[in-house]
Coordinates of C-alpha atoms in Angstrom, one line a residue:
M182 CA -31.2 47.3 -7.3
W183 CA -33.7 47.3 -10.2
R184 CA -32.1 50.3 -11.9
V185 CA -29.3 48.0 -13.1
L186 CA -31.8 46.3 -15.5
V187 CA -32.7 49.6 -17.0
D188 CA -29.3 51.2 -17.2
F189 CA -27.4 48.2 -18.6
P190 CA -29.2 46.4 -21.4
A191 CA -26.4 43.8 -21.9
Y192 CA -26.6 42.8 -18.3
R193 CA -30.4 42.7 -18.6
R194 CA -30.1 39.9 -21.2
M195 CA -27.6 38.0 -19.2
F196 CA -29.8 38.3 -16.0
A197 CA -32.7 37.0 -18.1
A198 CA -30.5 34.0 -19.2
Q199 CA -29.7 33.3 -15.5
V200 CA -33.4 33.4 -14.5
V201 CA -34.5 31.1 -17.3
A202 CA -31.7 28.6 -16.7
L203 CA -32.4 28.6 -12.9
A204 CA -36.1 28.0 -13.5
G205 CA -35.2 25.0 -15.7
T206 CA -32.8 23.7 -13.1
G207 CA -35.5 23.9 -10.5
L208 CA -37.9 21.9 -12.7
A209 CA -35.2 19.3 -13.3
T210 CA -34.6 18.9 -9.6
V211 CA -38.3 18.0 -9.0
A212 CA -38.3 15.7 -12.1
L213 CA -35.1 13.9 -10.9
G214 CA -36.8 12.9 -7.7
L215 CA -39.7 11.5 -9.6
L216 CA -37.4 9.7 -12.1
A217 CA -35.5 8.1 -9.2
F218 CA -38.8 6.8 -7.7
D219 CA -39.8 5.5 -11.1
L220 CA -36.5 3.6 -11.5
A221 CA -35.7 2.6 -7.9
G222 CA -39.0 2.7 -5.9
D223 CA -38.3 2.8 -2.2
R224 CA -34.6 3.3 -2.9
A225 CA -35.3 6.6 -4.5
A226 CA -33.9 8.7 -1.6
A227 CA -30.5 6.9 -1.9
V228 CA -30.5 7.5 -5.7
V229 CA -31.2 11.2 -5.2
A230 CA -28.6 11.5 -2.5
T231 CA -26.0 9.8 -4.7
A232 CA -26.9 12.1 -7.6
L233 CA -26.4 15.1 -5.3
T234 CA -23.0 13.7 -4.3
V235 CA -22.0 13.3 -7.9
K236 CA -23.0 16.9 -8.4
M237 CA -20.8 18.2 -5.7
V238 CA -17.8 16.0 -6.8
A239 CA -18.2 17.5 -10.3
Y240 CA -18.3 21.0 -8.9
V241 CA -15.2 20.4 -6.7
G242 CA -13.1 18.3 -9.0
A243 CA -14.0 18.8 -12.7
G244 CA -15.2 22.4 -12.6
P245 CA -11.9 24.1 -11.9
V246 CA -9.9 21.9 -14.2
L247 CA -12.4 22.5 -17.1
T248 CA -12.4 26.3 -16.4
A249 CA -8.6 26.4 -16.6
A250 CA -8.6 24.2 -19.8
L251 CA -11.0 26.6 -21.5
V252 CA -9.3 29.8 -20.5
R253 CA -8.4 30.6 -24.1
V254 CA -11.8 29.8 -25.5
P255 CA -14.0 32.9 -26.2
R256 CA -16.6 33.5 -23.4
R257 CA -19.6 33.3 -25.7
V258 CA -18.4 29.8 -26.9
V259 CA -17.9 28.6 -23.3
L260 CA -21.3 29.9 -22.1
V261 CA -23.3 28.7 -25.1
G262 CA -21.4 25.4 -25.3
A263 CA -22.1 24.7 -21.6
D264 CA -25.8 25.5 -22.1
A265 CA -25.9 23.1 -25.1
V266 CA -24.2 20.3 -23.1
R267 CA -26.7 20.8 -20.2
A268 CA -29.6 20.8 -22.6
L269 CA -28.5 17.5 -24.3
A270 CA -27.8 15.8 -20.9
V271 CA -31.3 16.8 -19.5
V272 CA -33.2 15.8 -22.6
A273 CA -31.6 12.4 -22.5
L274 CA -32.7 11.7 -18.9
P275 CA -36.3 10.6 -19.8
W276 CA -34.8 7.8 -21.9
V277 CA -32.7 6.1 -19.2
D278 CA -33.7 2.8 -17.7
Q279 CA -30.8 2.2 -15.4
V280 CA -29.7 4.1 -12.3
W281 CA -26.1 4.3 -13.4
Q282 CA -27.2 6.1 -16.5
V283 CA -28.8 8.8 -14.3
Y284 CA -25.5 9.2 -12.5
A285 CA -23.5 9.5 -15.7
L286 CA -25.8 12.1 -17.2
I287 CA -25.9 14.1 -13.9
A288 CA -22.1 14.1 -14.0
V289 CA -22.1 15.6 -17.5
L290 CA -24.8 18.1 -16.6
Q291 CA -23.0 19.3 -13.5
C292 CA -19.6 19.5 -15.1
A293 CA -21.2 21.8 -17.7
S294 CA -22.8 23.9 -14.9
A295 CA -19.5 24.1 -13.1
V296 CA -18.0 25.7 -16.2
F297 CA -21.0 27.9 -16.9
T298 CA -21.4 29.5 -13.5
P299 CA -17.9 31.0 -12.9
A300 CA -17.7 32.1 -16.6
F301 CA -21.1 33.8 -16.3
Q302 CA -20.2 35.5 -13.0
A303 CA -16.9 36.7 -14.5
V304 CA -18.6 38.5 -17.3
I305 CA -21.0 40.5 -15.1
P306 CA -18.6 43.1 -13.7
E307 CA -17.6 44.0 -17.2
L308 CA -21.2 44.7 -18.2
V309 CA -22.0 47.2 -15.4
D310 CA -20.3 50.0 -13.5
D311 CA -19.2 49.7 -9.8
R312 CA -22.5 50.8 -8.3
G313 CA -24.4 48.7 -10.8
Y314 CA -22.4 45.6 -9.8
T315 CA -23.8 45.8 -6.3
G316 CA -27.3 45.7 -7.8
A317 CA -26.3 42.9 -10.0
L318 CA -25.1 40.8 -7.1
A319 CA -28.3 41.5 -5.2
L320 CA -30.4 40.5 -8.2
S321 CA -28.4 37.3 -8.6
R322 CA -29.0 36.3 -5.0
L323 CA -32.7 37.2 -5.4
A324 CA -32.9 35.0 -8.5
Y325 CA -31.5 32.0 -6.6
D326 CA -33.9 32.5 -3.7
L327 CA -36.9 32.9 -6.0
E328 CA -35.9 29.8 -7.9
A329 CA -35.8 27.8 -4.6
L330 CA -39.3 29.1 -3.7
A331 CA -41.1 29.2 -7.0
S332 CA -39.7 26.2 -9.0
P333 CA -41.5 23.5 -6.8
L334 CA -44.8 25.4 -7.2
L335 CA -44.2 25.8 -11.0
A336 CA -43.4 22.1 -11.3
A337 CA -46.5 21.1 -9.3
A338 CA -48.7 23.2 -11.7
L339 CA -47.0 21.8 -14.8
L340 CA -47.4 18.2 -13.6
V341 CA -51.2 18.7 -13.7
V342 CA -50.9 18.8 -17.5
V343 CA -47.7 17.0 -18.5
P344 CA -46.0 13.8 -17.2
F345 CA -42.8 14.3 -15.2
H346 CA -40.7 13.5 -18.2
G347 CA -42.0 16.7 -19.8
L348 CA -40.2 18.7 -17.1
F349 CA -36.9 17.5 -18.5
V350 CA -37.9 18.7 -21.9
L351 CA -38.9 22.1 -20.5
T352 CA -35.5 22.3 -18.7
A353 CA -33.7 21.6 -22.0
A354 CA -35.7 24.3 -23.6
A355 CA -34.8 26.7 -20.8
F356 CA -31.1 26.1 -21.4
G357 CA -31.7 26.7 -25.1
V358 CA -33.3 30.1 -24.3
S359 CA -30.4 30.9 -22.1
A360 CA -28.0 30.1 -24.9
V361 CA -30.0 32.4 -27.3
L362 CA -29.9 35.3 -24.8
V363 CA -26.1 34.9 -24.4
L364 CA -25.7 34.9 -28.2
A365 CA -27.7 38.1 -28.3
T366 CA -25.4 39.8 -25.9
A367 CA -22.2 41.6 -26.8
L368 CA -19.6 40.2 -24.4
P369 CA -16.1 41.6 -23.7
R370 CA -13.2 39.6 -25.0
N371 CA -11.6 37.5 -22.4
P372 CA -7.8 37.8 -21.9
G373 CA -7.2 34.1 -22.5
D374 CA -3.9 33.7 -20.6
P375 CA -3.5 30.4 -18.7
R376 CA -0.8 31.9 -16.4
R377 CA -3.5 34.3 -15.1
A378 CA -5.7 31.4 -14.4
A379 CA -3.0 29.8 -12.3
A380 CA -2.3 33.1 -10.5
S381 CA -6.0 33.3 -9.6
W382 CA -5.7 30.1 -7.7
R383 CA -2.6 31.2 -5.9
V384 CA -4.3 34.4 -4.7
F385 CA -6.7 32.2 -2.6
A386 CA -3.8 31.0 -0.6
T387 CA -2.1 34.4 -0.3
D388 CA -4.9 36.9 0.2
P389 CA -6.3 36.9 3.7
R390 CA -9.6 38.3 2.4
L391 CA -10.2 35.2 0.3
R392 CA -9.1 32.8 3.1
A393 CA -11.7 34.6 5.2
V394 CA -14.3 34.2 2.5
A395 CA -13.6 30.4 2.5
L396 CA -14.2 30.3 6.3
L397 CA -17.4 32.3 5.9
D398 CA -18.6 29.9 3.1
L399 CA -18.0 27.1 5.6
A400 CA -20.2 28.8 8.2
A401 CA -22.9 29.3 5.6
A402 CA -22.6 25.6 4.5
V403 CA -23.1 24.4 8.1
V404 CA -26.5 26.1 8.5
T405 CA -27.6 25.7 4.9
A406 CA -27.1 21.9 5.1
L407 CA -29.0 21.9 8.4
V408 CA -31.9 23.7 6.8
L409 CA -32.1 21.7 3.6
V410 CA -31.5 18.3 5.1
D411 CA -33.3 18.5 8.5
T412 CA -36.3 20.7 7.9
V413 CA -38.5 17.8 6.9
V414 CA -37.4 15.8 10.0
L415 CA -37.9 18.7 12.4
V416 CA -41.4 19.6 11.0
R417 CA -42.8 16.1 10.4
A418 CA -41.1 13.9 13.0
H419 CA -40.5 16.4 15.9
L420 CA -43.4 18.8 15.5
G421 CA -46.0 16.4 13.9
G422 CA -46.5 18.9 11.1
T423 CA -47.5 18.5 7.5
D424 CA -45.8 18.9 4.1
A425 CA -47.3 22.4 4.0
G426 CA -45.5 23.1 7.3
V427 CA -42.2 22.0 5.7
A428 CA -42.8 24.4 2.8
V429 CA -43.6 27.2 5.2
A430 CA -40.4 26.6 7.2
L431 CA -38.3 26.7 4.1
A432 CA -40.0 29.8 2.9
F433 CA -38.9 31.6 6.1
F434 CA -35.3 30.7 5.3
G435 CA -35.8 32.1 1.8
A436 CA -37.5 35.2 3.1
G437 CA -34.6 36.1 5.3
S438 CA -32.2 35.7 2.4
M439 CA -34.4 37.8 0.1
A440 CA -34.7 40.6 2.7
V441 CA -30.9 41.0 2.7
A442 CA -30.8 40.9 -1.1
F443 CA -33.2 43.8 -1.2
A444 CA -31.1 45.8 1.3
L445 CA -27.7 44.9 -0.2
G446 CA -27.2 48.2 -2.0
F447 CA -27.7 50.2 1.2
L448 CA -25.6 47.9 3.3
V449 CA -22.6 48.0 0.9
D450 CA -22.9 51.8 0.3
R451 CA -23.0 52.4 4.0
F452 CA -20.6 49.8 5.4
G453 CA -18.6 48.4 2.5
T454 CA -18.3 44.6 2.0
R455 CA -16.2 43.5 5.0
T456 CA -18.7 44.6 7.8
P457 CA -21.8 42.9 6.3
M458 CA -20.0 39.7 5.4
L459 CA -18.4 39.4 8.9
A460 CA -21.8 40.2 10.4
G461 CA -23.1 37.1 8.7
P462 CA -21.7 34.6 11.2
A463 CA -23.0 36.8 14.0
V464 CA -26.5 36.6 12.6
L465 CA -26.1 32.9 12.1
A466 CA -25.0 32.4 15.7
A467 CA -27.9 34.5 16.9
G468 CA -30.3 32.4 14.8
S469 CA -28.8 29.2 16.2
A470 CA -29.2 30.6 19.8
V471 CA -32.8 31.4 19.1
L472 CA -33.4 27.9 17.9
A473 CA -31.5 26.2 20.7
I474 CA -33.1 28.1 23.5
G475 CA -36.6 28.3 21.9
W476 CA -36.6 24.6 21.1
A477 CA -35.5 23.6 24.6
L478 CA -38.3 25.8 26.1
A479 CA -41.2 25.6 23.7
P480 CA -40.5 23.8 20.4
G481 CA -42.8 24.8 17.6
L482 CA -43.1 26.1 14.0
T483 CA -42.9 29.7 15.3
V484 CA -39.5 29.1 16.8
L485 CA -38.3 27.2 13.8
G486 CA -39.6 30.0 11.4
A487 CA -37.9 32.7 13.4
G488 CA -34.6 30.8 13.5
W489 CA -34.7 29.9 9.8
L490 CA -35.4 33.6 9.0
L491 CA -32.2 34.7 10.8
L492 CA -30.2 31.9 9.2
G493 CA -31.4 32.9 5.7
A494 CA -30.4 36.5 6.4
G495 CA -27.0 35.5 7.7
C496 CA -26.3 33.3 4.7
S497 CA -27.2 36.1 2.3
L498 CA -25.0 38.6 4.2
I499 CA -22.1 36.2 3.5
A500 CA -22.9 35.2 -0.1
A501 CA -24.4 38.3 -1.7
P502 CA -21.5 40.8 -1.4
A503 CA -18.8 38.2 -2.0
G504 CA -18.5 38.9 -5.7
R505 CA -17.1 42.4 -5.0
V506 CA -14.4 40.9 -2.7
L507 CA -13.4 38.3 -5.3
R508 CA -13.4 41.0 -8.1
D509 CA -11.1 43.3 -6.0
A510 CA -8.7 40.4 -5.1
A511 CA -8.4 38.8 -8.5
P512 CA -5.3 39.4 -10.6
E513 CA -5.8 41.1 -13.9
G514 CA -7.7 38.8 -16.2
G515 CA -8.0 36.2 -13.5
L516 CA -11.5 36.8 -12.2
A517 CA -12.9 33.7 -13.8
G518 CA -10.3 31.6 -12.1
V519 CA -10.9 33.1 -8.7
L520 CA -14.6 32.5 -9.1
A521 CA -14.0 28.9 -10.2
A522 CA -11.8 28.4 -7.1
R523 CA -14.4 29.9 -4.8
F524 CA -17.1 27.8 -6.5
A525 CA -15.1 24.6 -5.9
I526 CA -14.1 25.5 -2.3
S527 CA -17.7 26.5 -1.3
H528 CA -19.1 23.3 -2.6
A529 CA -16.4 21.2 -1.0
C530 CA -17.8 22.5 2.3
F531 CA -21.1 20.9 1.5
L532 CA -19.4 17.5 0.9
V533 CA -18.7 17.7 4.7
T534 CA -21.8 19.5 6.0
Y535 CA -24.4 17.5 4.1
P536 CA -23.4 14.1 5.7
L537 CA -23.1 15.8 9.1
A538 CA -26.5 17.3 8.8
G539 CA -27.9 13.9 7.9
W540 CA -26.3 12.3 10.9
A541 CA -27.5 15.2 13.2
G542 CA -31.1 14.5 12.2
G543 CA -31.2 11.7 14.8
L544 CA -29.9 13.9 17.6
D545 CA -31.6 16.3 20.0
P546 CA -32.4 19.4 17.9
A547 CA -31.6 21.9 20.7
A548 CA -28.1 20.3 21.0
V549 CA -27.7 20.4 17.2
F550 CA -28.6 24.0 17.0
A551 CA -26.2 24.9 19.8
G552 CA -23.4 23.0 18.0
A553 CA -24.1 24.7 14.7
G554 CA -24.0 28.1 16.5
A555 CA -20.6 27.2 18.0
A556 CA -19.3 26.1 14.6
V557 CA -20.3 29.3 12.8
A558 CA -19.0 31.4 15.7
V559 CA -15.6 29.8 15.4
C560 CA -15.6 30.3 11.6
G561 CA -16.7 33.9 11.9
G562 CA -14.1 34.7 14.6
A563 CA -11.3 33.1 12.5
A564 CA -12.5 35.1 9.4
A565 CA -12.5 38.3 11.4
L566 CA -8.9 37.7 12.5
L567 CA -7.8 37.1 9.0
W568 CA -9.7 39.9 7.4
R569 CA -8.4 42.8 9.5
P570 CA -8.3 46.3 7.8
K571 CA -4.6 46.8 8.7
V572 CA -3.6 43.5 7.1
I573 CA -5.4 44.5 3.9
E574 CA -3.8 47.9 3.8
D575 CA -0.4 46.3 4.1
I576 CA -1.2 44.0 1.2
G577 CA -2.2 47.0 -0.9
E578 CA 1.1 48.7 -0.2

């Protein structure tokens, strides 16, 4: 996995840009919660929830449209421009004094992110060879997991010496560094054909692999929403735990995901992409069963940690190898469009699963875990029926 950073200097710079931007995004997430409390007091949770909803709507609605509109624009301009817009939006946040202004700036910020992410992902396969691409996917997943674990700790350390508004400034600086690193990288010229962008959307409806990927993303969204929304309720309300217990439980989820990222090269070399990805829902169902049975018999942080570990591993089995499937299914010159379509579809899943997870927080946890297990099993079974080797061979012919 790490060899890709040595063998491909251009990718190394782009990976550094990703890591820096993710670190900045993590700081902004912490600062946003503090800003919401500063503006709205005890309504801060509602403000943050609305901001996250705005984020998802931007990802689902505006992102694909903007990606298609910018298909003729050189990749470097798209990536650097998106970083510049994100930096300006973030640096303006400390100056707001109305909640609606927060929503407006978050919408601008997330529209730019919805453009940047698919464009960034589309460049990577052209900077590495086939084997290096597996390592690049593993590193990308690892970067997301480390950001989730490390950014709150980094923010806590920085808040000792700077006010929370300073986190927004640091986030803007991170986007600036990302833009500089992109400028320093020689990027392949994009084909720039809008017809290919349209074809890349059609392939999601016609290729059974991509329909299966959409179902697998839904399975991952079910359990990810459960983890992100309900961990605090499970630990604090049901187990009588502390804030540290919440952090430990979330760390188990991240650890499971990171373990798969480290093993991704071996898994793809040994089994290809189909088997690990279809194994993801099976692991998710197993984790849900552990949680449902364990919680019914002896609820505790040990049961929760073991279940969260399996759920993290299952989500990573689905997400980490998906880039290879999308690359193989994309029409010539249409990878960015396929990535944008997947980006929108996967985040649309969260528009459904986040509210459901919030509602489920008031139910019996064992029943919720069992229901989640049933849902991911159905998604996994349907994906396996769609993604049959014989069907894919017929498409290839």
